[in-house]
Coordinates of C-alpha atoms (C1' of nucleotides) in Angstrom, one line a residue:
Chain A
X1 CA 16.2 -66.7 -13.0
X2 CA 17.3 -67.8 -16.7
X3 CA 20.0 -70.6 -16.4
X4 CA 22.4 -69.4 -19.4
X5 CA 22.3 -65.7 -17.4
X6 CA 23.7 -66.7 -14.4
X7 CA 27.1 -64.8 -13.1
X8 CA 29.4 -64.7 -10.0
X9 CA 28.9 -61.6 -8.3
X10 CA 32.8 -60.9 -8.5
X11 CA 34.0 -61.9 -12.0
X12 CA 31.0 -61.7 -14.5
X13 CA 32.1 -65.3 -15.5
X14 CA 29.2 -67.6 -16.0
X15 CA 28.1 -69.6 -12.6
X16 CA 29.9 -72.4 -12.0
X17 CA 27.1 -75.4 -13.5
X18 CA 26.9 -79.2 -13.3
X19 CA 25.5 -80.8 -16.7
X20 CA 22.0 -80.1 -15.4
X21 CA 22.4 -76.3 -14.9
X22 CA 22.2 -76.3 -10.9
X23 CA 25.2 -74.2 -9.3
X24 CA 27.7 -76.5 -8.0
X25 CA 28.0 -77.4 -4.8
X26 CA 30.9 -77.5 -2.0
X27 CA 31.0 -78.6 1.7
X28 CA 33.3 -76.5 3.9
X29 CA 34.6 -78.5 7.1
X30 CA 36.9 -77.0 9.5
X31 CA 36.4 -76.9 13.6
X32 CA 37.7 -73.4 13.1
X33 CA 34.9 -71.3 12.6
X34 CA 36.5 -67.9 11.3
X35 CA 38.5 -70.0 8.7
X36 CA 35.5 -71.9 7.6
X37 CA 33.4 -68.4 7.2
X38 CA 36.8 -66.7 5.1
X39 CA 36.9 -70.1 3.3
X40 CA 32.8 -69.9 2.5
X41 CA 33.0 -66.4 1.4
X42 CA 35.9 -66.6 -1.2
X43 CA 33.9 -69.6 -2.4
X44 CA 30.8 -68.2 -2.6
X45 CA 32.2 -65.4 -4.2
X46 CA 33.6 -67.8 -6.7
X47 CA 29.8 -68.9 -7.7
X48 CA 29.7 -72.1 -5.5
X49 CA 26.8 -73.2 -3.3
X50 CA 28.6 -73.3 0.4
X51 CA 27.4 -75.1 3.5
X52 CA 29.7 -76.0 5.9
X53 CA 30.2 -78.1 9.2
X54 CA 32.4 -78.1 12.3
X55 CA 33.4 -82.1 12.7
X56 CA 33.7 -84.9 10.9
X57 CA 29.6 -86.0 12.4
X58 CA 28.4 -82.8 11.0
X59 CA 30.2 -83.1 7.9
X60 CA 28.7 -86.7 6.9
X61 CA 25.1 -85.6 8.1
X62 CA 25.2 -82.4 6.0
X63 CA 27.0 -84.0 3.0
X64 CA 23.8 -86.9 3.0
X65 CA 21.4 -83.9 2.6
X66 CA 23.6 -81.6 0.3
X67 CA 24.8 -84.1 -1.9
X68 CA 27.7 -81.7 -2.4
X69 CA 30.4 -81.9 -5.6
X70 CA 33.2 -81.0 -3.6
X71 CA 34.6 -81.2 -0.3
X72 CA 36.9 -78.6 1.6
X73 CA 38.3 -80.6 4.8
X74 CA 40.4 -79.8 7.7
X75 CA 42.5 -83.3 8.4
X76 CA 42.5 -82.4 12.1
X77 CA 39.1 -82.3 13.4
X78 CA 38.1 -83.1 16.8
X79 CA 35.8 -86.4 16.6
X80 CA 37.2 -88.4 13.8
X81 CA 40.6 -88.4 11.6
X82 CA 40.3 -87.2 7.9
X83 CA 40.4 -90.8 6.6
X84 CA 37.5 -91.7 8.1
X85 CA 35.7 -88.8 6.9
X86 CA 36.7 -89.6 3.6
X87 CA 35.4 -93.1 3.7
X88 CA 31.9 -92.1 5.0
X89 CA 31.9 -89.3 2.0
X90 CA 32.7 -91.7 -0.4
X91 CA 29.8 -93.9 1.1
X92 CA 27.4 -91.1 1.0
X93 CA 28.9 -89.9 -2.8
X94 CA 31.3 -92.0 -4.2
X95 CA 32.6 -89.4 -7.1
X96 CA 33.1 -86.8 -4.3
X97 CA 36.0 -84.4 -4.7
X98 CA 38.2 -83.8 -1.2
X99 CA 40.4 -81.1 -0.7
X100 CA 42.4 -81.2 2.6
X101 CA 43.5 -79.2 4.4
X102 CA 46.6 -79.7 6.9
X103 CA 48.9 -78.0 8.8
X104 CA 52.6 -77.8 7.5
X105 CA 54.4 -78.9 10.7
X106 CA 52.1 -81.9 11.0
X107 CA 54.6 -83.9 8.9
X108 CA 53.4 -87.1 11.5
X109 CA 49.7 -87.4 10.2
X110 CA 50.5 -88.8 7.0
X111 CA 48.6 -88.2 3.9
X112 CA 49.4 -91.3 2.2
X113 CA 46.9 -92.3 -0.7
X114 CA 45.3 -88.9 -0.4
X115 CA 46.4 -87.8 -3.5
X116 CA 46.2 -91.4 -5.0
X117 CA 42.9 -90.9 -6.0
X118 CA 41.7 -87.5 -7.4
X119 CA 42.0 -85.7 -4.4
X120 CA 44.4 -83.0 -3.1
X121 CA 45.4 -81.3 -0.5
X122 CA 46.8 -77.7 0.7
X123 CA 48.9 -76.9 3.4
X124 CA 47.8 -74.2 6.1
X125 CA 48.4 -71.4 5.8
X126 CA 47.0 -71.3 2.5
X127 CA 45.7 -68.8 0.3
X128 CA 42.4 -68.3 -1.2
X129 CA 44.0 -68.4 -4.8
X130 CA 45.5 -71.2 -4.1
X131 CA 42.5 -73.0 -2.8
X132 CA 40.3 -71.8 -5.3
X133 CA 42.3 -73.2 -7.7
X134 CA 43.3 -76.3 -6.6
X135 CA 39.3 -77.1 -6.0
X136 CA 39.0 -75.9 -9.9
X137 CA 41.6 -78.2 -10.6
X138 CA 39.8 -81.4 -9.0
X139 CA 36.6 -80.3 -11.0
X140 CA 38.0 -80.2 -14.2
X141 CA 39.8 -83.4 -14.0
X142 CA 36.8 -85.0 -12.4
X143 CA 34.8 -83.3 -16.0
X144 CA 31.7 -82.2 -13.2
X145 CA 31.9 -78.7 -14.2
X146 CA 30.9 -77.6 -18.0
X147 CA 32.8 -74.6 -18.1
X148 CA 36.0 -75.9 -16.9
X149 CA 35.9 -78.7 -19.6
X150 CA 37.9 -76.7 -22.0
X151 CA 41.3 -77.1 -20.5
X152 CA 43.5 -75.9 -17.7
X153 CA 44.5 -72.7 -20.4
X154 CA 44.2 -69.1 -19.4
X155 CA 44.9 -66.6 -22.0
X156 CA 44.7 -62.8 -21.9
X157 CA 45.8 -61.4 -25.4
X158 CA 48.8 -63.1 -26.3
X159 CA 49.6 -64.0 -22.8
X160 CA 48.8 -68.1 -21.6
X161 CA 49.0 -69.8 -19.0
X162 CA 48.6 -73.4 -18.4
X163 CA 47.9 -74.2 -15.1
X164 CA 48.4 -77.9 -15.1
X165 CA 52.5 -77.5 -16.2
X166 CA 52.6 -74.4 -14.4
X167 CA 54.0 -72.4 -17.6
X168 CA 53.1 -69.0 -19.4
X169 CA 53.8 -68.0 -22.2
X170 CA 53.4 -64.7 -24.3
X171 CA 53.3 -64.7 -27.9
X172 CA 55.1 -68.2 -27.4
X173 CA 58.0 -67.3 -25.4
X174 CA 58.3 -69.1 -22.5
X175 CA 58.2 -67.0 -19.1
X176 CA 59.6 -68.6 -15.6
X177 CA 58.2 -67.4 -12.7
X178 CA 58.7 -67.7 -9.1
X179 CA 55.9 -69.2 -7.2
X180 CA 54.3 -66.4 -6.0
X181 CA 54.7 -64.2 -9.1
X182 CA 52.4 -67.3 -10.8
X183 CA 49.9 -66.9 -8.0
X184 CA 50.0 -63.1 -8.7
X185 CA 49.7 -63.8 -11.9
X186 CA 46.7 -66.4 -12.2
X187 CA 44.8 -63.9 -10.4
X188 CA 45.3 -61.0 -12.7
X189 CA 44.5 -63.4 -15.4
X190 CA 41.4 -64.5 -13.8
X191 CA 40.1 -61.0 -13.9
X192 CA 41.1 -59.5 -17.1
X193 CA 40.3 -55.8 -17.0
X194 CA 39.0 -55.6 -13.6
X195 CA 40.6 -53.2 -11.2
X196 CA 42.0 -55.0 -8.2
X197 CA 43.1 -53.0 -5.1
X198 CA 46.3 -54.1 -3.5
X199 CA 44.2 -55.0 0.1
X200 CA 42.3 -57.6 -2.8
X201 CA 45.3 -58.7 -3.8
X202 CA 47.0 -59.5 -0.4
X203 CA 43.7 -61.2 0.7
X204 CA 43.5 -63.5 -2.1
X205 CA 47.1 -64.4 -3.1
X206 CA 49.0 -64.3 -0.1
X207 CA 48.1 -66.5 2.9
X208 CA 45.8 -65.5 5.4
X209 CA 48.0 -65.2 8.2
X210 CA 50.6 -62.7 6.2
X211 CA 51.9 -60.2 8.5
X212 CA 53.3 -57.7 6.3
X213 CA 52.5 -54.8 4.3
X214 CA 50.5 -53.8 1.3
X215 CA 54.4 -53.0 -0.1
X216 CA 55.1 -56.5 -1.4
X217 CA 52.3 -56.4 -3.9
X218 CA 53.8 -53.4 -5.7
X219 CA 57.0 -55.6 -5.5
X220 CA 55.7 -58.3 -6.8
X221 CA 53.9 -56.3 -9.3
X222 CA 57.2 -55.0 -10.8
X223 CA 58.8 -58.3 -10.9
X224 CA 56.1 -59.2 -12.9
X225 CA 56.3 -56.1 -15.0
X226 CA 59.9 -57.3 -15.9
X227 CA 58.9 -60.8 -16.9
X228 CA 55.7 -60.2 -18.9
X229 CA 56.1 -57.0 -20.2
X230 CA 59.5 -56.5 -20.9
X231 CA 60.3 -54.9 -24.2
X232 CA 56.2 -55.8 -25.3
X233 CA 53.6 -53.8 -24.9
X234 CA 52.6 -53.6 -21.7
X235 CA 49.3 -55.3 -20.2
X236 CA 49.7 -54.9 -16.6
X237 CA 48.8 -51.5 -15.7
X238 CA 48.4 -49.0 -12.9
X239 CA 45.6 -47.3 -11.8
X240 CA 46.7 -44.8 -9.1
X241 CA 44.9 -44.6 -5.6
X242 CA 42.4 -47.9 -7.1
X243 CA 45.0 -50.6 -7.9
X244 CA 46.2 -53.0 -10.6
X245 CA 44.5 -54.0 -14.0
X246 CA 45.5 -56.7 -16.6
X247 CA 43.9 -55.9 -19.8
X248 CA 45.0 -57.1 -23.5
X249 CA 46.7 -55.4 -25.9
X250 CA 44.0 -54.7 -28.2
X251 CA 40.5 -54.4 -27.9
Chain B
X1 CA 26.9 -89.2 -23.3
X2 CA 29.2 -89.7 -26.3
X3 CA 31.2 -93.2 -26.2
X4 CA 33.8 -91.8 -27.9
X5 CA 34.3 -88.7 -26.0
X6 CA 34.9 -91.0 -22.5
X7 CA 38.0 -89.9 -20.7
X8 CA 39.8 -90.6 -17.5
X9 CA 39.4 -88.0 -15.2
X10 CA 42.9 -87.3 -14.4
X11 CA 45.1 -87.9 -17.7
X12 CA 42.4 -87.3 -20.5
X13 CA 43.5 -90.6 -21.7
X14 CA 40.7 -92.5 -23.2
X15 CA 38.8 -94.3 -20.5
X16 CA 39.3 -97.7 -20.0
X17 CA 36.5 -99.6 -21.8
X18 CA 35.0 -102.7 -22.7
X19 CA 34.1 -103.7 -26.2
X20 CA 30.9 -102.6 -26.0
X21 CA 32.0 -99.7 -25.0
X22 CA 30.7 -99.8 -20.7
X23 CA 33.8 -99.1 -18.5
X24 CA 35.8 -101.7 -17.1
X25 CA 34.6 -103.4 -13.7
X26 CA 36.9 -104.2 -10.8
X27 CA 35.9 -105.5 -7.6
X28 CA 38.8 -104.9 -5.2
X29 CA 38.3 -107.1 -2.0
X30 CA 40.5 -106.8 1.3
X31 CA 39.4 -106.7 4.8
X32 CA 41.6 -103.5 5.4
X33 CA 39.1 -101.0 4.7
X34 CA 41.6 -98.4 4.9
X35 CA 43.9 -99.9 2.2
X36 CA 40.2 -100.7 0.1
X37 CA 39.3 -96.7 0.4
X38 CA 43.2 -96.3 -1.2
X39 CA 43.0 -98.9 -4.2
X40 CA 39.3 -97.9 -5.1
X41 CA 40.2 -94.6 -5.0
X42 CA 43.4 -95.1 -7.2
X43 CA 41.7 -97.2 -9.8
X44 CA 38.1 -95.2 -10.1
X45 CA 41.0 -92.2 -11.0
X46 CA 42.2 -94.6 -13.7
X47 CA 38.8 -95.0 -15.3
X48 CA 37.7 -98.1 -13.6
X49 CA 34.6 -99.0 -12.2
X50 CA 34.6 -100.2 -8.6
X51 CA 33.5 -101.6 -6.2
X52 CA 34.5 -103.6 -3.0
X53 CA 34.0 -106.1 -0.5
X54 CA 35.6 -107.0 3.0
X55 CA 35.6 -110.7 3.1
X56 CA 35.1 -114.0 1.0
X57 CA 31.6 -114.3 1.2
X58 CA 30.4 -110.8 0.5
X59 CA 33.6 -110.7 -2.5
X60 CA 31.0 -113.6 -4.6
X61 CA 28.1 -112.0 -3.7
X62 CA 29.0 -108.4 -4.8
X63 CA 30.8 -110.5 -8.1
X64 CA 27.1 -112.0 -9.0
X65 CA 26.1 -108.9 -9.1
X66 CA 28.8 -106.7 -10.8
X67 CA 30.1 -109.2 -12.7
X68 CA 33.4 -107.5 -13.0
X69 CA 35.8 -107.9 -15.3
X70 CA 39.0 -108.0 -13.2
X71 CA 39.5 -108.7 -9.0
X72 CA 42.0 -107.2 -6.7
X73 CA 42.0 -110.1 -4.5
X74 CA 43.6 -110.6 -0.6
X75 CA 44.9 -113.6 -0.3
X76 CA 44.7 -113.4 3.9
X77 CA 40.9 -112.8 4.4
X78 CA 39.2 -113.2 7.7
X79 CA 36.4 -116.1 6.3
X80 CA 38.1 -118.1 3.7
X81 CA 41.3 -118.3 2.1
X82 CA 41.9 -116.5 -1.5
X83 CA 42.2 -119.9 -3.3
X84 CA 38.6 -120.4 -2.4
X85 CA 37.1 -117.5 -3.6
X86 CA 39.2 -117.8 -6.7
X87 CA 37.5 -120.8 -7.2
X88 CA 33.9 -119.2 -6.6
X89 CA 34.8 -116.7 -8.8
X90 CA 35.6 -119.1 -11.4
X91 CA 32.4 -120.5 -11.0
X92 CA 31.0 -117.4 -11.2
X93 CA 32.8 -115.8 -14.1
X94 CA 35.1 -118.3 -15.6
X95 CA 36.9 -115.5 -17.5
X96 CA 37.7 -113.0 -14.5
X97 CA 41.1 -112.1 -14.4
X98 CA 42.5 -112.1 -10.8
X99 CA 44.9 -109.7 -9.0
X100 CA 46.5 -111.2 -5.8
X101 CA 47.4 -109.2 -3.0
X102 CA 49.6 -111.3 -0.6
X103 CA 52.2 -111.0 2.3
X104 CA 56.1 -111.0 1.3
X105 CA 56.5 -113.9 3.1
X106 CA 54.1 -116.2 1.6
X107 CA 54.7 -119.5 0.3
X108 CA 55.9 -118.9 -3.2
X109 CA 55.0 -122.5 -5.0
X110 CA 51.1 -122.0 -4.2
X111 CA 51.0 -118.6 -5.6
X112 CA 52.9 -119.7 -8.4
X113 CA 50.2 -122.6 -8.9
X114 CA 47.3 -119.9 -8.9
X115 CA 49.3 -117.5 -11.5
X116 CA 49.8 -120.3 -13.9
X117 CA 46.2 -119.6 -14.9
X118 CA 47.2 -115.8 -16.6
X119 CA 46.6 -114.3 -13.1
X120 CA 49.4 -112.5 -11.4
X121 CA 50.1 -111.2 -7.8
X122 CA 51.6 -108.2 -5.9
X123 CA 53.6 -108.3 -2.8
X124 CA 52.2 -106.2 0.4
X125 CA 53.5 -103.4 1.1
X126 CA 52.8 -102.5 -2.7
X127 CA 52.5 -99.4 -4.4
X128 CA 49.8 -98.0 -6.3
X129 CA 51.7 -98.0 -9.6
X130 CA 52.7 -101.3 -9.4
X131 CA 48.9 -102.6 -8.8
X132 CA 47.4 -100.4 -11.9
X133 CA 50.1 -101.1 -14.2
X134 CA 49.8 -105.1 -13.3
X135 CA 45.8 -104.8 -13.7
X136 CA 46.6 -103.3 -17.0
X137 CA 48.9 -106.0 -17.8
X138 CA 46.2 -108.7 -17.0
X139 CA 43.7 -106.9 -18.7
X140 CA 45.7 -106.3 -21.8
X141 CA 47.1 -109.9 -22.3
X142 CA 43.0 -110.9 -21.8
X143 CA 42.6 -108.6 -25.0
X144 CA 39.8 -107.4 -23.0
X145 CA 40.0 -103.7 -23.4
X146 CA 40.3 -101.9 -26.9
X147 CA 42.7 -99.2 -25.8
X148 CA 44.9 -101.2 -24.1
X149 CA 45.6 -103.3 -27.3
X150 CA 47.9 -101.3 -28.9
X151 CA 50.6 -103.0 -26.6
X152 CA 52.7 -102.0 -23.5
X153 CA 55.0 -99.2 -25.0
X154 CA 55.0 -95.9 -23.2
X155 CA 56.6 -92.7 -25.1
X156 CA 57.4 -89.3 -24.9
X157 CA 60.1 -87.9 -26.7
X158 CA 62.8 -90.0 -27.7
X159 CA 62.0 -91.7 -24.5
X160 CA 60.6 -95.1 -24.6
X161 CA 59.4 -97.5 -22.0
X162 CA 58.6 -101.3 -22.6
X163 CA 56.5 -101.9 -19.7
X164 CA 56.6 -105.8 -20.4
X165 CA 60.2 -105.7 -20.9
X166 CA 61.2 -103.6 -18.3
X167 CA 62.9 -101.8 -20.7
X168 CA 63.7 -98.0 -21.2
X169 CA 65.5 -96.4 -23.9
X170 CA 66.8 -92.6 -25.1
X171 CA 67.3 -92.2 -28.8
X172 CA 67.7 -96.1 -29.2
X173 CA 70.5 -96.3 -25.8
X174 CA 69.4 -98.8 -23.5
X175 CA 69.1 -97.4 -19.8
X176 CA 69.4 -99.7 -17.0
X177 CA 66.7 -98.6 -13.9
X178 CA 66.6 -99.8 -10.7
X179 CA 63.1 -100.9 -9.5
X180 CA 61.9 -97.8 -7.8
X181 CA 64.0 -95.8 -10.9
X182 CA 61.8 -97.8 -13.2
X183 CA 58.5 -97.2 -10.9
X184 CA 59.0 -93.3 -10.9
X185 CA 59.8 -93.0 -14.5
X186 CA 56.8 -94.6 -15.6
X187 CA 54.6 -92.5 -13.5
X188 CA 56.4 -89.5 -15.0
X189 CA 56.0 -90.8 -18.2
X190 CA 52.4 -91.9 -17.9
X191 CA 51.6 -88.2 -16.9
X192 CA 54.1 -85.9 -19.2
X193 CA 53.6 -82.0 -19.2
X194 CA 52.4 -82.3 -16.0
X195 CA 53.5 -80.9 -12.7
X196 CA 53.6 -84.1 -10.0
X197 CA 53.8 -82.6 -6.7
X198 CA 56.7 -84.9 -4.2
X199 CA 53.4 -85.9 -2.2
X200 CA 51.6 -87.1 -5.0
X201 CA 54.6 -89.2 -6.2
X202 CA 55.0 -90.5 -2.8
X203 CA 51.4 -91.6 -2.7
X204 CA 51.5 -93.3 -6.2
X205 CA 55.3 -94.6 -6.6
X206 CA 56.4 -95.6 -2.5
X207 CA 54.4 -98.4 -0.7
X208 CA 51.4 -97.1 1.3
X209 CA 53.0 -98.2 4.7
X210 CA 56.8 -95.8 3.6
X211 CA 56.7 -93.9 7.0
X212 CA 59.8 -91.3 5.4
X213 CA 60.3 -88.2 3.9
X214 CA 59.5 -86.6 0.5
X215 CA 63.4 -86.1 0.6
X216 CA 63.4 -89.7 -1.6
X217 CA 61.8 -88.1 -4.1
X218 CA 64.5 -85.5 -4.9
X219 CA 66.8 -87.9 -4.1
X220 CA 65.6 -90.8 -6.9
X221 CA 64.7 -87.6 -9.1
X222 CA 68.5 -87.3 -9.0
X223 CA 69.0 -90.5 -10.0
X224 CA 67.0 -90.3 -12.6
X225 CA 68.3 -87.2 -14.3
X226 CA 71.8 -89.0 -14.3
X227 CA 70.5 -91.6 -16.2
X228 CA 67.8 -90.4 -18.1
X229 CA 69.5 -86.8 -18.8
X230 CA 73.2 -87.7 -18.8
X231 CA 74.5 -85.6 -21.6
X232 CA 71.2 -84.7 -23.2
X233 CA 68.9 -82.0 -23.3
X234 CA 67.2 -82.2 -20.2
X235 CA 63.6 -83.5 -19.9
X236 CA 63.0 -83.6 -16.1
X237 CA 62.2 -80.3 -15.0
X238 CA 61.6 -79.1 -11.1
X239 CA 59.6 -76.7 -10.8
X240 CA 60.3 -75.1 -7.3
X241 CA 57.5 -75.0 -4.3
X242 CA 55.4 -77.0 -6.8
X243 CA 57.1 -80.8 -8.0
X244 CA 58.4 -82.1 -10.9
X245 CA 57.6 -82.5 -14.9
X246 CA 58.9 -84.7 -17.5
X247 CA 58.3 -82.7 -21.2
X248 CA 59.3 -83.9 -24.3
X249 CA 62.3 -81.6 -25.8
X250 CA 60.4 -79.8 -28.6
X251 CA 57.4 -78.1 -28.1
Chain C
dC1 C1' 56.2 -24.2 -7.3
dA2 C1' 56.2 -26.5 -2.8
dG3 C1' 54.6 -30.1 -0.5
dG4 C1' 52.3 -34.9 0.4
dG5 C1' 50.9 -38.5 -1.2
dT6 C1' 51.5 -43.0 -4.1
dC7 C1' 54.1 -45.6 -6.5
dC8 C1' 58.8 -47.8 -8.5
dT9 C1' 62.9 -49.9 -8.2
dC10 C1' 67.3 -51.6 -6.2
dA11 C1' 69.9 -54.0 -2.7
dG12 C1' 70.5 -56.8 0.6
dA13 C1' 69.8 -60.4 4.4
dG14 C1' 67.5 -64.2 6.0
dC15 C1' 65.2 -68.3 5.2
dC16 C1' 64.2 -72.5 2.6
dG17 C1' 63.8 -75.2 -1.3
dT18 C1' 66.7 -78.4 -3.9
dC19 C1' 70.7 -81.1 -4.8
dT20 C1' 74.7 -83.8 -3.7
dC21 C1' 77.7 -86.8 -1.4
dA22 C1' 78.7 -90.4 1.3
dG23 C1' 77.4 -93.7 4.1
dA24 C1' 75.0 -97.5 6.8
dA25 C1' 71.2 -101.2 6.0
dG26 C1' 68.9 -104.0 4.0
dT27 C1' 68.6 -107.3 0.0
dT28 C1' 69.4 -110.5 -3.7
dC29 C1' 71.8 -113.7 -6.5
dC30 C1' 75.8 -116.0 -7.1
Chain D
dG1 C1' 78.8 -116.5 3.1
dG2 C1' 80.0 -113.1 0.1
dA3 C1' 79.5 -109.1 -3.0
dA4 C1' 77.1 -106.1 -5.7
dC5 C1' 73.1 -103.6 -5.7
dT6 C1' 69.6 -101.3 -3.9
dT7 C1' 67.0 -98.1 -0.5
dC8 C1' 67.2 -94.9 2.4
dT9 C1' 68.8 -91.2 6.4
dG10 C1' 71.8 -87.6 7.2
dA11 C1' 74.7 -83.7 6.7
dG12 C1' 76.0 -79.7 4.0
dA13 C1' 76.5 -76.8 -0.1
dC14 C1' 74.2 -73.6 -3.2
dG15 C1' 71.1 -70.7 -5.3
dG16 C1' 66.5 -69.0 -5.7
dC17 C1' 62.8 -66.8 -3.1
dT18 C1' 60.7 -63.5 -0.4
dC19 C1' 60.5 -59.9 1.9
dT20 C1' 62.7 -55.2 4.4
dG21 C1' 64.0 -50.5 3.7
dA22 C1' 65.4 -46.4 1.4
dG23 C1' 65.7 -43.6 -2.3
dG24 C1' 63.8 -41.6 -6.1
dA25 C1' 60.2 -40.8 -9.8
dC26 C1' 55.6 -39.3 -10.4
dC27 C1' 51.4 -36.9 -9.9
dC28 C1' 48.0 -34.3 -8.0
dT29 C1' 46.5 -30.3 -4.9
dG30 C1' 47.2 -25.7 -2.9

DNA sequence: CAGGGTCCTCAGAGCCGTCTCAGAAGTTCC
DNA sequence: GGAACTTCTGAGACGGCTCTGAGGACCCTG
């Protein structure tokens, strides 16, 4: 397999790779096997090499073997608490990035100090886009992946998104977006020229426990159009019966 | 790796480096492994090369091996007291900078005697921002890191902070801040144009044992706005659902 | 041209995040 | 020992955000 030719299944973007050309490795640790499966599927799809573990002990064992670049770690594990695992992981691999998963209502188990290092966290229920984005952010800041080093800017035509500053501009004009609008646009911008079905969008942008209708996607596309395309040449297109595409104006 | 291209993971600022280009080295000595973990995570994030030790004997051994530029040293250790360790450290490396960690009720004059030599101290419980800032101050005064020699001024737009003098001005006008307000503003100013979540702010600006709600962050942002933005063009912005950003007025 | 399906948009209800005030408790400094 | 300051909690107000429901436009097909 040619190193330079490796691409992710979905996007055709170059696979995430470390400076030596091997794919980025991530360890997913969650005691809910369904959730672990969804997560690892999504990450594999993004070009990661994924392994999973169901508890803290297994996590450390797997980590020793895999030497992952990043770990997605549920704070509530059957055997150990997140902090202990974090310490063990740093012993195994001092420069590992950790993304914590934590329940929203678990205000008590403070995650004090966790974001103090480069690490980050996401509250359950989360959207896959959010997890993927945060993981990319971690890796970028750690300077780990070649492709991510360009910076946190996402560009499609004259539409520019700065993920760190959460700022979106079109031909220089600032566009204000709500959290959901922002996440939806990010998903579109990470998949330009690609038709995305409403189901796909729902799976990636909305949290996994969302019980609502696909109708919300139409609604939010409508919101986005008003803000992104307003008065300008349209970039968001409907493909009837299939979904939506984001395309730069000029080809 | 190109020497001039090295940057810290988080900020993109130049990595802390000694005159010969190698990263600055620090030894963290504390018998509480959680605290040592948090501290070393934060310092690694700032670009330091970090090692840890759990007691005085290990500290001296590690120091002999690492030859650190600075040591963060808990005064209360299981085997020796901090002062004995200090003597040993100075035998190993006479020009080492030491930042003491001490309980609030510790005897003041003994600390005063210690810090006479140019070293500094921080009382527990401390905030990570404070430790990092003090360590930077020590190194700067010792003339150890090239990048830090420019001086202790932090500028974002017309907002200027003199860390040493603890003085803040906006377009020349002096702004009086309480200790917490000052530290919060420093954190914002050290991360301009970057959205910082309330959890992130809490982890860095408040002490590690703070048990309260993220609500305090909102409160202090509100205080800061009244003093920093009052009547002027706002620099502190809320990003709903994400956190806060400090941005210079002009883009 | 009628009919069914798909999609768009508006209006509104409920919820959630944020801001601000007021006051209690703790601290520092004279 | 008192005054000023600082820090944090709680409560209420406000506004924005998210989603539901409904009406209507558009498109394709029979």
